[in-house]
mmCIF file of C-alpha atoms (C1' of nucleotides) in Angstrom:
data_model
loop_
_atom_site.group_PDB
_atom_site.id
_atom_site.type_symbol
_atom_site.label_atom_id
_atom_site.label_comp_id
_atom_site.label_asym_id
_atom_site.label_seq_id
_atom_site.Cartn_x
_atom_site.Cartn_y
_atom_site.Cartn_z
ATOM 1 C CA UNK A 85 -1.698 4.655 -11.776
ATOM 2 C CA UNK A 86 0.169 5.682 -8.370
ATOM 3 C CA UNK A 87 -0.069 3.182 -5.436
ATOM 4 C CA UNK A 88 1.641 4.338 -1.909
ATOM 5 C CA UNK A 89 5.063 3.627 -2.904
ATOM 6 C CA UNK A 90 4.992 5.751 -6.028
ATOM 7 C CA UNK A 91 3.016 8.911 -4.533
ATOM 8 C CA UNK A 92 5.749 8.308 -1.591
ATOM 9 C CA UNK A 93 8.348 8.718 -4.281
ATOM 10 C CA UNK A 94 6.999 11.651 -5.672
ATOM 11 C CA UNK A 95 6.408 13.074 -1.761
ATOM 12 C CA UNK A 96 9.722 12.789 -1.305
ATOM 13 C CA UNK A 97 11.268 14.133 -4.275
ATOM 14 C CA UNK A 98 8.806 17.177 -3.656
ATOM 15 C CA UNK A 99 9.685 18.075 -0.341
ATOM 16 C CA UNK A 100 13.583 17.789 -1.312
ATOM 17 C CA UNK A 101 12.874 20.863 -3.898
ATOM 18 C CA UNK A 102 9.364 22.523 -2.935
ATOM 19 C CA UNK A 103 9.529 23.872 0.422
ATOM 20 C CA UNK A 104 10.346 27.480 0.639
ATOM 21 C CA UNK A 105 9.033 28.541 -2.633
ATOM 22 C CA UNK A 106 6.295 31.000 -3.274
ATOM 23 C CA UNK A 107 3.148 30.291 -5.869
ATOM 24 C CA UNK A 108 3.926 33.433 -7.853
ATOM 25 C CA UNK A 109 1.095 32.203 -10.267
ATOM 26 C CA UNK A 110 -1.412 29.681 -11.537
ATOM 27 C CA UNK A 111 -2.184 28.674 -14.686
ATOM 28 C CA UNK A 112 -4.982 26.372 -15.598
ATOM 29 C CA UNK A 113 -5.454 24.593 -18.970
ATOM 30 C CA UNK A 114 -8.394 22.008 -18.265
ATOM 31 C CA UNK A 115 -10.375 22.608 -15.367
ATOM 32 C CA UNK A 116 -12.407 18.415 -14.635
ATOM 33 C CA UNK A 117 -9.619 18.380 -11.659
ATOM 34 C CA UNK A 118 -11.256 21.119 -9.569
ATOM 35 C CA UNK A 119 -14.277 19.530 -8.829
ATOM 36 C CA UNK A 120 -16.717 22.239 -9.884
ATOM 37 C CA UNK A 121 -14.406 25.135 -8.370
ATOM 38 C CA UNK A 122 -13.815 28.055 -10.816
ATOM 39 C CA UNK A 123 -10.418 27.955 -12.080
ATOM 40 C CA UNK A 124 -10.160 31.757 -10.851
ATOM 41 C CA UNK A 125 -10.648 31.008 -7.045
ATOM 42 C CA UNK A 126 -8.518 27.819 -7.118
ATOM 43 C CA UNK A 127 -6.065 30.407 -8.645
ATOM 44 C CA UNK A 128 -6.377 32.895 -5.801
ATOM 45 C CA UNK A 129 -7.155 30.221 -3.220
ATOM 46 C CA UNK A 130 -3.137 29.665 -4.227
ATOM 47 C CA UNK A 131 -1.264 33.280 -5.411
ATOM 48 C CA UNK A 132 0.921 34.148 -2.918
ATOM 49 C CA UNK A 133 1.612 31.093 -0.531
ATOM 50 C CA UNK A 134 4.615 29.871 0.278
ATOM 51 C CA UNK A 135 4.867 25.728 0.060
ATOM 52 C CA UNK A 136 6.580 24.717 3.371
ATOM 53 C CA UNK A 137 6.129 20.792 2.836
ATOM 54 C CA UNK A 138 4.589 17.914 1.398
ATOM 55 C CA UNK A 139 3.266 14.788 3.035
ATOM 56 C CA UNK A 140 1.233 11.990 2.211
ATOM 57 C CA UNK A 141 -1.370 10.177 3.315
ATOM 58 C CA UNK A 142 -2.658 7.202 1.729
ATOM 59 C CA UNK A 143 -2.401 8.071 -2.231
ATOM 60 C CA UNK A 144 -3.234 11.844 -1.364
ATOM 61 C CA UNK A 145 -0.826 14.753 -1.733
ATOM 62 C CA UNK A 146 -0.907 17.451 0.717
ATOM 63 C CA UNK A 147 1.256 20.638 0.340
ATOM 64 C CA UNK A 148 1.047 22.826 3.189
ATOM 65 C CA UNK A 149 0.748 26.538 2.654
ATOM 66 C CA UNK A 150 1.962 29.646 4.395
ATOM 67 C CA UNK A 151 0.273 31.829 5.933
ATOM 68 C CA UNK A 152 -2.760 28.961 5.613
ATOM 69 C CA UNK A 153 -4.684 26.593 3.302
ATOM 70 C CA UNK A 154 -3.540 23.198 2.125
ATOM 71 C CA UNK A 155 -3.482 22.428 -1.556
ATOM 72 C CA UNK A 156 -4.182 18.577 -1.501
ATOM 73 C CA UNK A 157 -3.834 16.091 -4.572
ATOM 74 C CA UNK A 158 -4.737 12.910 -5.890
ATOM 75 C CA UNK A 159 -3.508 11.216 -8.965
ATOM 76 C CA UNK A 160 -5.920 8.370 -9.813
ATOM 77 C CA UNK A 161 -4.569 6.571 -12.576
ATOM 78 C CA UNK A 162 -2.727 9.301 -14.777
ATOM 79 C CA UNK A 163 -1.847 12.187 -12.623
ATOM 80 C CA UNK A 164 1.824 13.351 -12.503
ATOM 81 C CA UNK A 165 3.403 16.231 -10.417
ATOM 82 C CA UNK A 166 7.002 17.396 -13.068
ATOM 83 C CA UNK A 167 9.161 20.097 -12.520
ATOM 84 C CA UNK A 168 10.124 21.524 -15.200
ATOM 85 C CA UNK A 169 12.100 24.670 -16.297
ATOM 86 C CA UNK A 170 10.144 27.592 -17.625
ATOM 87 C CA UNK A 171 7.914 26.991 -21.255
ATOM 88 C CA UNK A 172 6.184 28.055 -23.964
ATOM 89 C CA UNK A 173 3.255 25.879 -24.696
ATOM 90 C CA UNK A 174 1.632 23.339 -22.255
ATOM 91 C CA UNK A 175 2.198 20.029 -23.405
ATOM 92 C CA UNK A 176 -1.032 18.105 -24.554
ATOM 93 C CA UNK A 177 -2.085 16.680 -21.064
ATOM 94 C CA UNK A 178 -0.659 19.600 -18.856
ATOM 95 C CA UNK A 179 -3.659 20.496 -16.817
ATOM 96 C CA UNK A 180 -2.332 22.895 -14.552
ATOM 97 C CA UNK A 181 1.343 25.219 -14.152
ATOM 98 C CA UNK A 182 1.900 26.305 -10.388
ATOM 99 C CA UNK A 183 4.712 28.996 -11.790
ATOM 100 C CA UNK A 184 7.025 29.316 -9.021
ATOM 101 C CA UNK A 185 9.024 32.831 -7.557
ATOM 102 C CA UNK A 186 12.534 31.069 -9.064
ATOM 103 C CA UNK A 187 10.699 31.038 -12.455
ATOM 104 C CA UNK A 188 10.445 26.954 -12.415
ATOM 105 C CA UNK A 189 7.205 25.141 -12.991
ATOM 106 C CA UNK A 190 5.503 22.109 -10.763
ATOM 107 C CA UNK A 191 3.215 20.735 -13.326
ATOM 108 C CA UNK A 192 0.169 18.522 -12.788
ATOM 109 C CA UNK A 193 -0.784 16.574 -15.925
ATOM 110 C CA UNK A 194 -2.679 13.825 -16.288
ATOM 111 C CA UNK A 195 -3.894 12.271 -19.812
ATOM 112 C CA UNK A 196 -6.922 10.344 -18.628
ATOM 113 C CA UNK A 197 -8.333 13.915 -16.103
ATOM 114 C CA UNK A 198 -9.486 11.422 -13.547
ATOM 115 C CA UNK A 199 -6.925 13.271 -11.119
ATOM 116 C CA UNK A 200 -8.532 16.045 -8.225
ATOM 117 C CA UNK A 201 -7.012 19.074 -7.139
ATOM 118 C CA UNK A 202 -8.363 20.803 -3.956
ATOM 119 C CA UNK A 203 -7.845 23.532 -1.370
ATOM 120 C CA UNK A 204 -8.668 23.897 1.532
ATOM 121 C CA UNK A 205 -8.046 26.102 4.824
ATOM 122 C CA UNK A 206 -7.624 22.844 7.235
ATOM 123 C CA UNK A 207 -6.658 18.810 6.411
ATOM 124 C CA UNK A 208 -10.274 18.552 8.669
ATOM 125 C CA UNK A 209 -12.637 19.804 5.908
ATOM 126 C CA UNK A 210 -11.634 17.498 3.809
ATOM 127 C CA UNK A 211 -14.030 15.084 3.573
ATOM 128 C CA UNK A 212 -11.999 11.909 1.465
ATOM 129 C CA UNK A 213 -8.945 12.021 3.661
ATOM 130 C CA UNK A 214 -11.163 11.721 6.880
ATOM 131 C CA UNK A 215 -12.647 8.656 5.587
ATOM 132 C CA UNK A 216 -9.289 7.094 5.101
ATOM 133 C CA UNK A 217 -8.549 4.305 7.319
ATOM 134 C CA UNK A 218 -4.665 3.493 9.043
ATOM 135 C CA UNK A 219 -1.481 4.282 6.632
ATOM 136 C CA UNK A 220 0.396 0.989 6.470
ATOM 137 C CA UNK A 221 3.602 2.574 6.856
ATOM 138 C CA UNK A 222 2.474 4.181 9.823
ATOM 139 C CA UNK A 223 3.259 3.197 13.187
ATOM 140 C CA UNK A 224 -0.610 2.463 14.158
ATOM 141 C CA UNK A 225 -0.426 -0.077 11.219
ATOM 142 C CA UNK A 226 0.017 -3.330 13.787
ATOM 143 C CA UNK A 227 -0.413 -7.128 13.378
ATOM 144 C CA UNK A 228 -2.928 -6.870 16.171
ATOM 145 C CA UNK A 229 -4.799 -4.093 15.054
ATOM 146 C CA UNK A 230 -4.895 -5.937 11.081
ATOM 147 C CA UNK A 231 -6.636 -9.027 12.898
ATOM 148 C CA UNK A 232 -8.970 -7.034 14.920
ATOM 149 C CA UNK A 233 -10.125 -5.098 11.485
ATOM 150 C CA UNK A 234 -9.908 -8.429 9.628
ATOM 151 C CA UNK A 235 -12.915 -9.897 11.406
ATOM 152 C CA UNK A 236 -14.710 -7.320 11.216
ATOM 153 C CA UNK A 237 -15.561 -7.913 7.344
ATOM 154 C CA UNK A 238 -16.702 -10.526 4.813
ATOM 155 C CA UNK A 239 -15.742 -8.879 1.884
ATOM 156 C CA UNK A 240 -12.862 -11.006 -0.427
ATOM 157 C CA UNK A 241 -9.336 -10.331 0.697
ATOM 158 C CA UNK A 242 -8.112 -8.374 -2.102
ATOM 159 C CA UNK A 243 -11.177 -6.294 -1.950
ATOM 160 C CA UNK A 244 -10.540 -5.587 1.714
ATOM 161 C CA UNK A 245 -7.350 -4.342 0.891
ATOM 162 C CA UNK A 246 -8.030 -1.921 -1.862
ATOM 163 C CA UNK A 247 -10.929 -0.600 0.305
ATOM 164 C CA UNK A 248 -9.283 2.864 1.502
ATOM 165 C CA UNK A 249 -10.459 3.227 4.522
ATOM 166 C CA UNK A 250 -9.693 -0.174 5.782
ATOM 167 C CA UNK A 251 -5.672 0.464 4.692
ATOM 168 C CA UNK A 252 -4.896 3.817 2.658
ATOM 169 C CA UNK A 253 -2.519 3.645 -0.361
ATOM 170 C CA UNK A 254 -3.012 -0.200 -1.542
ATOM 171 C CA UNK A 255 -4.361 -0.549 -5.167
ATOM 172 C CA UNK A 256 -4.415 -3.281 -7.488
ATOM 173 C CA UNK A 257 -0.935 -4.088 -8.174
ATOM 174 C CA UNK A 258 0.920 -4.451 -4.554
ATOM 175 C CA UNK A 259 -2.833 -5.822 -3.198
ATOM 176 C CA UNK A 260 -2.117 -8.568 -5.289
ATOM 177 C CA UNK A 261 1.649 -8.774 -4.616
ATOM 178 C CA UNK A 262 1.033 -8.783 -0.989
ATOM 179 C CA UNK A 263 -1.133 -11.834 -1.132
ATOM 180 C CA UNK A 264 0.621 -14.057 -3.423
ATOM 181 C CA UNK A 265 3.828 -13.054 -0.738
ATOM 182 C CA UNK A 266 1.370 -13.968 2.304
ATOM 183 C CA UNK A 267 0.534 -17.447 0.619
ATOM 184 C CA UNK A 268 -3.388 -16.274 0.750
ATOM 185 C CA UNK A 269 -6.172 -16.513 -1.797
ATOM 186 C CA UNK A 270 -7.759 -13.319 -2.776
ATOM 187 C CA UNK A 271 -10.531 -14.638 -2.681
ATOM 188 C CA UNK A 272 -10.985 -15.979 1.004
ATOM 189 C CA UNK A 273 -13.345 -13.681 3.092
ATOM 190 C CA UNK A 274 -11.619 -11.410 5.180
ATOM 191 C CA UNK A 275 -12.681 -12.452 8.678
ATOM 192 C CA UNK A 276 -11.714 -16.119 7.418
ATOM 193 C CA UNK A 277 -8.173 -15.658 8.309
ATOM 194 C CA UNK A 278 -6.951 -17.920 11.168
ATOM 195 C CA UNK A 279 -4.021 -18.588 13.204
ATOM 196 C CA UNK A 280 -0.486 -17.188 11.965
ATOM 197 C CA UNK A 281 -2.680 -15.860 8.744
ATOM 198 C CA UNK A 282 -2.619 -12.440 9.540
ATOM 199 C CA UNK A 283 0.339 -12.203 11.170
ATOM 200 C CA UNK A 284 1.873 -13.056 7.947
ATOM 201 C CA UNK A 285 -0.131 -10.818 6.020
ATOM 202 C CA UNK A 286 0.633 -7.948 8.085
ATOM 203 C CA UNK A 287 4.442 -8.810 7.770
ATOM 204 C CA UNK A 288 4.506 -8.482 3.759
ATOM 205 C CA UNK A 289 1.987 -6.090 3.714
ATOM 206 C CA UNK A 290 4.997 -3.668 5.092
ATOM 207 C CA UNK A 291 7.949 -6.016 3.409
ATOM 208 C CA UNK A 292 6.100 -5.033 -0.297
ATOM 209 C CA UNK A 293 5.705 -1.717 0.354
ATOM 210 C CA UNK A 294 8.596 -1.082 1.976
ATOM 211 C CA UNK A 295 10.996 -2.934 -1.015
ATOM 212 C CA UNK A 296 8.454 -0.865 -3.649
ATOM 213 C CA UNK A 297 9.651 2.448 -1.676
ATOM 214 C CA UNK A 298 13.036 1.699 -1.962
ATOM 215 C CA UNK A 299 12.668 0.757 -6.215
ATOM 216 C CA UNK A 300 11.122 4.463 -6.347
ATOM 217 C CA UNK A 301 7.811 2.820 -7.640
ATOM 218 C CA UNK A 302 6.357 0.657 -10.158
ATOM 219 C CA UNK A 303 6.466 2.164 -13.496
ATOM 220 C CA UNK A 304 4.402 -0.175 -15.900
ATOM 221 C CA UNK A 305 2.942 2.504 -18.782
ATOM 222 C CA UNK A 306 3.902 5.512 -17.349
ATOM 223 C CA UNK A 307 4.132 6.217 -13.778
ATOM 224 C CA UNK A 308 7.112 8.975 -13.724
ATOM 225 C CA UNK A 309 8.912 10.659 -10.723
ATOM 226 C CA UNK A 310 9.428 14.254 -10.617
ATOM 227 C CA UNK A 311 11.939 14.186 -12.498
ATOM 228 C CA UNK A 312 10.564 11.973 -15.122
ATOM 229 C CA UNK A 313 12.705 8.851 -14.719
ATOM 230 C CA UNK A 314 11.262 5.318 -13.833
ATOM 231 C CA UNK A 315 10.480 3.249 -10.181
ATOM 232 C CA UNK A 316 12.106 0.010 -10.511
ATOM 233 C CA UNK A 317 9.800 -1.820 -8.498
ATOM 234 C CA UNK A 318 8.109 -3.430 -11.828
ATOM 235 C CA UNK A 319 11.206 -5.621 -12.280
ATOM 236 C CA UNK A 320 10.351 -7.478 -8.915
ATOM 237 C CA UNK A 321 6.557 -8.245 -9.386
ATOM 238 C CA UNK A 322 5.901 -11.968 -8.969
ATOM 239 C CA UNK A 323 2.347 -12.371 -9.970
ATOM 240 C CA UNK A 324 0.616 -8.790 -11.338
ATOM 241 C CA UNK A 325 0.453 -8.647 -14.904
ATOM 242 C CA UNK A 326 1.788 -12.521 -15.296
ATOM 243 C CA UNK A 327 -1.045 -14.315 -16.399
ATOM 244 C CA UNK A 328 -0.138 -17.505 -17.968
ATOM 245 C CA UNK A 329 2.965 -17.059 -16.811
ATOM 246 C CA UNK A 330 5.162 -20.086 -14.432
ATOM 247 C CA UNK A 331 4.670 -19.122 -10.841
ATOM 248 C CA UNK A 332 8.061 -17.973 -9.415
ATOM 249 C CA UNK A 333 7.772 -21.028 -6.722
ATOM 250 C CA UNK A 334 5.552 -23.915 -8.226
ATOM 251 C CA UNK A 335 5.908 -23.642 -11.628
ATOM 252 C CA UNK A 336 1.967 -23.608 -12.103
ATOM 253 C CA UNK A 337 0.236 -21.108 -14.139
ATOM 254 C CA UNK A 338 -0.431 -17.661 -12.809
ATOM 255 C CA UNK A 339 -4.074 -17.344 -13.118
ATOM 256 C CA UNK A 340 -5.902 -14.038 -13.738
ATOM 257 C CA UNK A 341 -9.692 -13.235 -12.667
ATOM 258 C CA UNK A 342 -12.266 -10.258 -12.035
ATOM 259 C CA UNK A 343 -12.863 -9.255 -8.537
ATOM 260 C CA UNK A 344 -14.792 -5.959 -8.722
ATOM 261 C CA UNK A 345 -14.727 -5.085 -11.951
ATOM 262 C CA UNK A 346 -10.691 -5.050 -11.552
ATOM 263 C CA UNK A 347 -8.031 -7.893 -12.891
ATOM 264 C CA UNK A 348 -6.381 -10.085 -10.124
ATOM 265 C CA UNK A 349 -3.665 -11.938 -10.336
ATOM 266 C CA UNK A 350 -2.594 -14.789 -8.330
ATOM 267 C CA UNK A 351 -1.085 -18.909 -8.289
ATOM 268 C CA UNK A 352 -3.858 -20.842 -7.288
ATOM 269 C CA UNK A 353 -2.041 -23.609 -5.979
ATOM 270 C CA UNK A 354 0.378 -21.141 -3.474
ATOM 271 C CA UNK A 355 -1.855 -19.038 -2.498
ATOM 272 C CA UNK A 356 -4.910 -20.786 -0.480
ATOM 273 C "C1'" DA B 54 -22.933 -5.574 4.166
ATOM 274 C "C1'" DG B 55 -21.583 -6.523 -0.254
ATOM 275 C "C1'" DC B 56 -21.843 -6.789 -5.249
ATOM 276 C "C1'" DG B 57 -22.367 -5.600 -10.087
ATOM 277 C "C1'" DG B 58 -22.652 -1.905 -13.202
ATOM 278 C "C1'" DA B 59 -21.858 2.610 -14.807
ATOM 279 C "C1'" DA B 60 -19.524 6.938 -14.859
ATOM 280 C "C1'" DC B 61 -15.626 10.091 -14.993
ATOM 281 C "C1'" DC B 62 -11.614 10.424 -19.609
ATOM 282 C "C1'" DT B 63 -7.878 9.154 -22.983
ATOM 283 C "C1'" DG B 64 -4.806 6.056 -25.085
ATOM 284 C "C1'" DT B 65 -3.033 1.588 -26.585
ATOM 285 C "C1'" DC B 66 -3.186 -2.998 -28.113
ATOM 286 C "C1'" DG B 67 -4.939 -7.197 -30.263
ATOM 287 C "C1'" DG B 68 -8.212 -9.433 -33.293
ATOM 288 C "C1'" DC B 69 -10.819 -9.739 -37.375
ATOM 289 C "C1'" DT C 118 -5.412 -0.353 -43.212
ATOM 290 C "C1'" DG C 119 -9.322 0.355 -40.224
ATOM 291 C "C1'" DC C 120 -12.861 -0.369 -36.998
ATOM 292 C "C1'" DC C 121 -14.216 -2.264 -32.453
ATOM 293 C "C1'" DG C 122 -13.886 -4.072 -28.092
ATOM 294 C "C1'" DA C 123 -11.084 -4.847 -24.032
ATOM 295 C "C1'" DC C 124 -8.179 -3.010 -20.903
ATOM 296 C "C1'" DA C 125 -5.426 0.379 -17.858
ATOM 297 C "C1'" DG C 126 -1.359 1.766 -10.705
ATOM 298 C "C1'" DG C 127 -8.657 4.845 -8.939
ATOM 299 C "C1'" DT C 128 -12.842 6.362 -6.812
ATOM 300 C "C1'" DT C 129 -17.746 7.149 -6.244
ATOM 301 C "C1'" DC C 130 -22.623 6.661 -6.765
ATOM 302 C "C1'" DC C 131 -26.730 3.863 -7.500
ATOM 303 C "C1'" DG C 132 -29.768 -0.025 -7.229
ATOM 304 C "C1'" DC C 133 -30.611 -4.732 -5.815
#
DNA sequence: AGCGGAACCTGTCGGC
DNA sequence: TGCCGACAGGTTCCGC
């Protein structure tokens, strides 16, 4: 489900409410998001600490603990972080209630349980987020350094740019937004860019994701924020999910293939 | 190095 | 109505 832009949303609207509150207790319904850890020491891994912030990096969650640990997060395609007031009853795909020392609830749920939780004492021993390449938002992110890394690979463009540790936090819906923006063919080899080609790709690369920010996200099924309203971002998507569709700027078709198992979407007489 | 396939799960939609 | 396959904002592992 959540690309950059939405778990950016869902950063932010953390950190405006999180920080400062104490994990008073942990409660866990469905344990595949673990990863093999016992629900009781992922519960006391957490009792006690206070959440001082939340940051991002690529799709992952982090929430920094006090006095230590890190309690980091990915969504995959389902995962959700609500606050909610106290309850009852789980609902049918809460997975696990972090009950907070107000009495509210941050609850991860996540229908398809494709989502991970971990913790652990230092952002270093985790071994996914130190294989994640440059954060496009992120000041590293350059034109220069995006043609340098671009010739590096053969792989097909939109591959390239879902591959996480080439750029963290594109997936399949602003990969393909960013290329039919940047004029390029998926399917052109990476290292086959030339002259003013990645230049411009850099430039929407930060133009998408920056405009997606700004809508909150791209809800399509169900991406929700925190507080369970909508990203806007879906009503400015030019090509994703527009198959057969007129292209925005030639009138042609939108065409829709399979790279890697995956659906892209592009106009195959814009983009070249 | 890169690709196809399968796996992890659940839900929805379209076709027959 | 009901069954069945295809598909879904992701990642990882395996074999060629």
């Amino acid at each position: 489900m959540p690309e950059l832009p939405e778990v950016e949303t869902i950063v932010r609207e953390l950190n405006a409410v999180l920080p400062g509150k104490t994990i008073r207790d942990v409660r866990v319904f469905r344990d595949n998001a673990l990863g093999g850890t016992p629900a009781a020491d992922f519960r006391r891994n957490l009792l006690e600490r206070r959440i001082t912030e939340v940051t991002r990096q690529g799709k992952f969650l982090q929430f920094a603990l006090h006095p230590t640990a890190y309690l980091v997060a990915h969504l995959r395609m389902t995962g959700k972080f609500i606050l909610s007031g106290p309850l009852a009853e789980p609902g049918s795909h809460h997975r696990v209630w972090f009950i907070l020392d107000d009495g509210s609830l941050l609850v991860f749920q996540d229908m398809r349980c494709f989502g991970t939780l971990t913790v652990v004492e230092r952002l270093e021993d985790h071994l996914s987020l130190q294989a994640l390449g440059v954060d496009p938002l992120a000041r590293e992110f350059t034109a220069d350094w995006l043609g340098e890394a671009l010739t590096a690979s053969r792989s097909p463009l939109k591959h390239w740019l879902m591959n996480q540790s080439n750029i963290a936090g594109l997936g399949n819906i602003y990969a393909a937004e960013i290329l039919y923006r940047a004029k390029i063919s998926p399917l052109r080899p990476a290292n086959a860019l030339t002259g003013e080609e990645p230049r411009r790709l850099h430039r929407e690369v930060r133009k998408v994701l920056q405009a997606a920010v700004r809508k909150n996200g791209t809800t399509i099924s169900d991406f929700q924020r925190v507080d369970e309203k909508s990203g806007q971002f879906q009503n400015f998507l030019r090509v994703y999910g527009k198959e057969g569709e007129p292209c925005p700027s030639c009138r042609e078709p939108i065409l829709r293939i399979r790279q890697q198992q995956r659906s892209t979407f592009y106009c195959p007489s814009c983009q070249t």
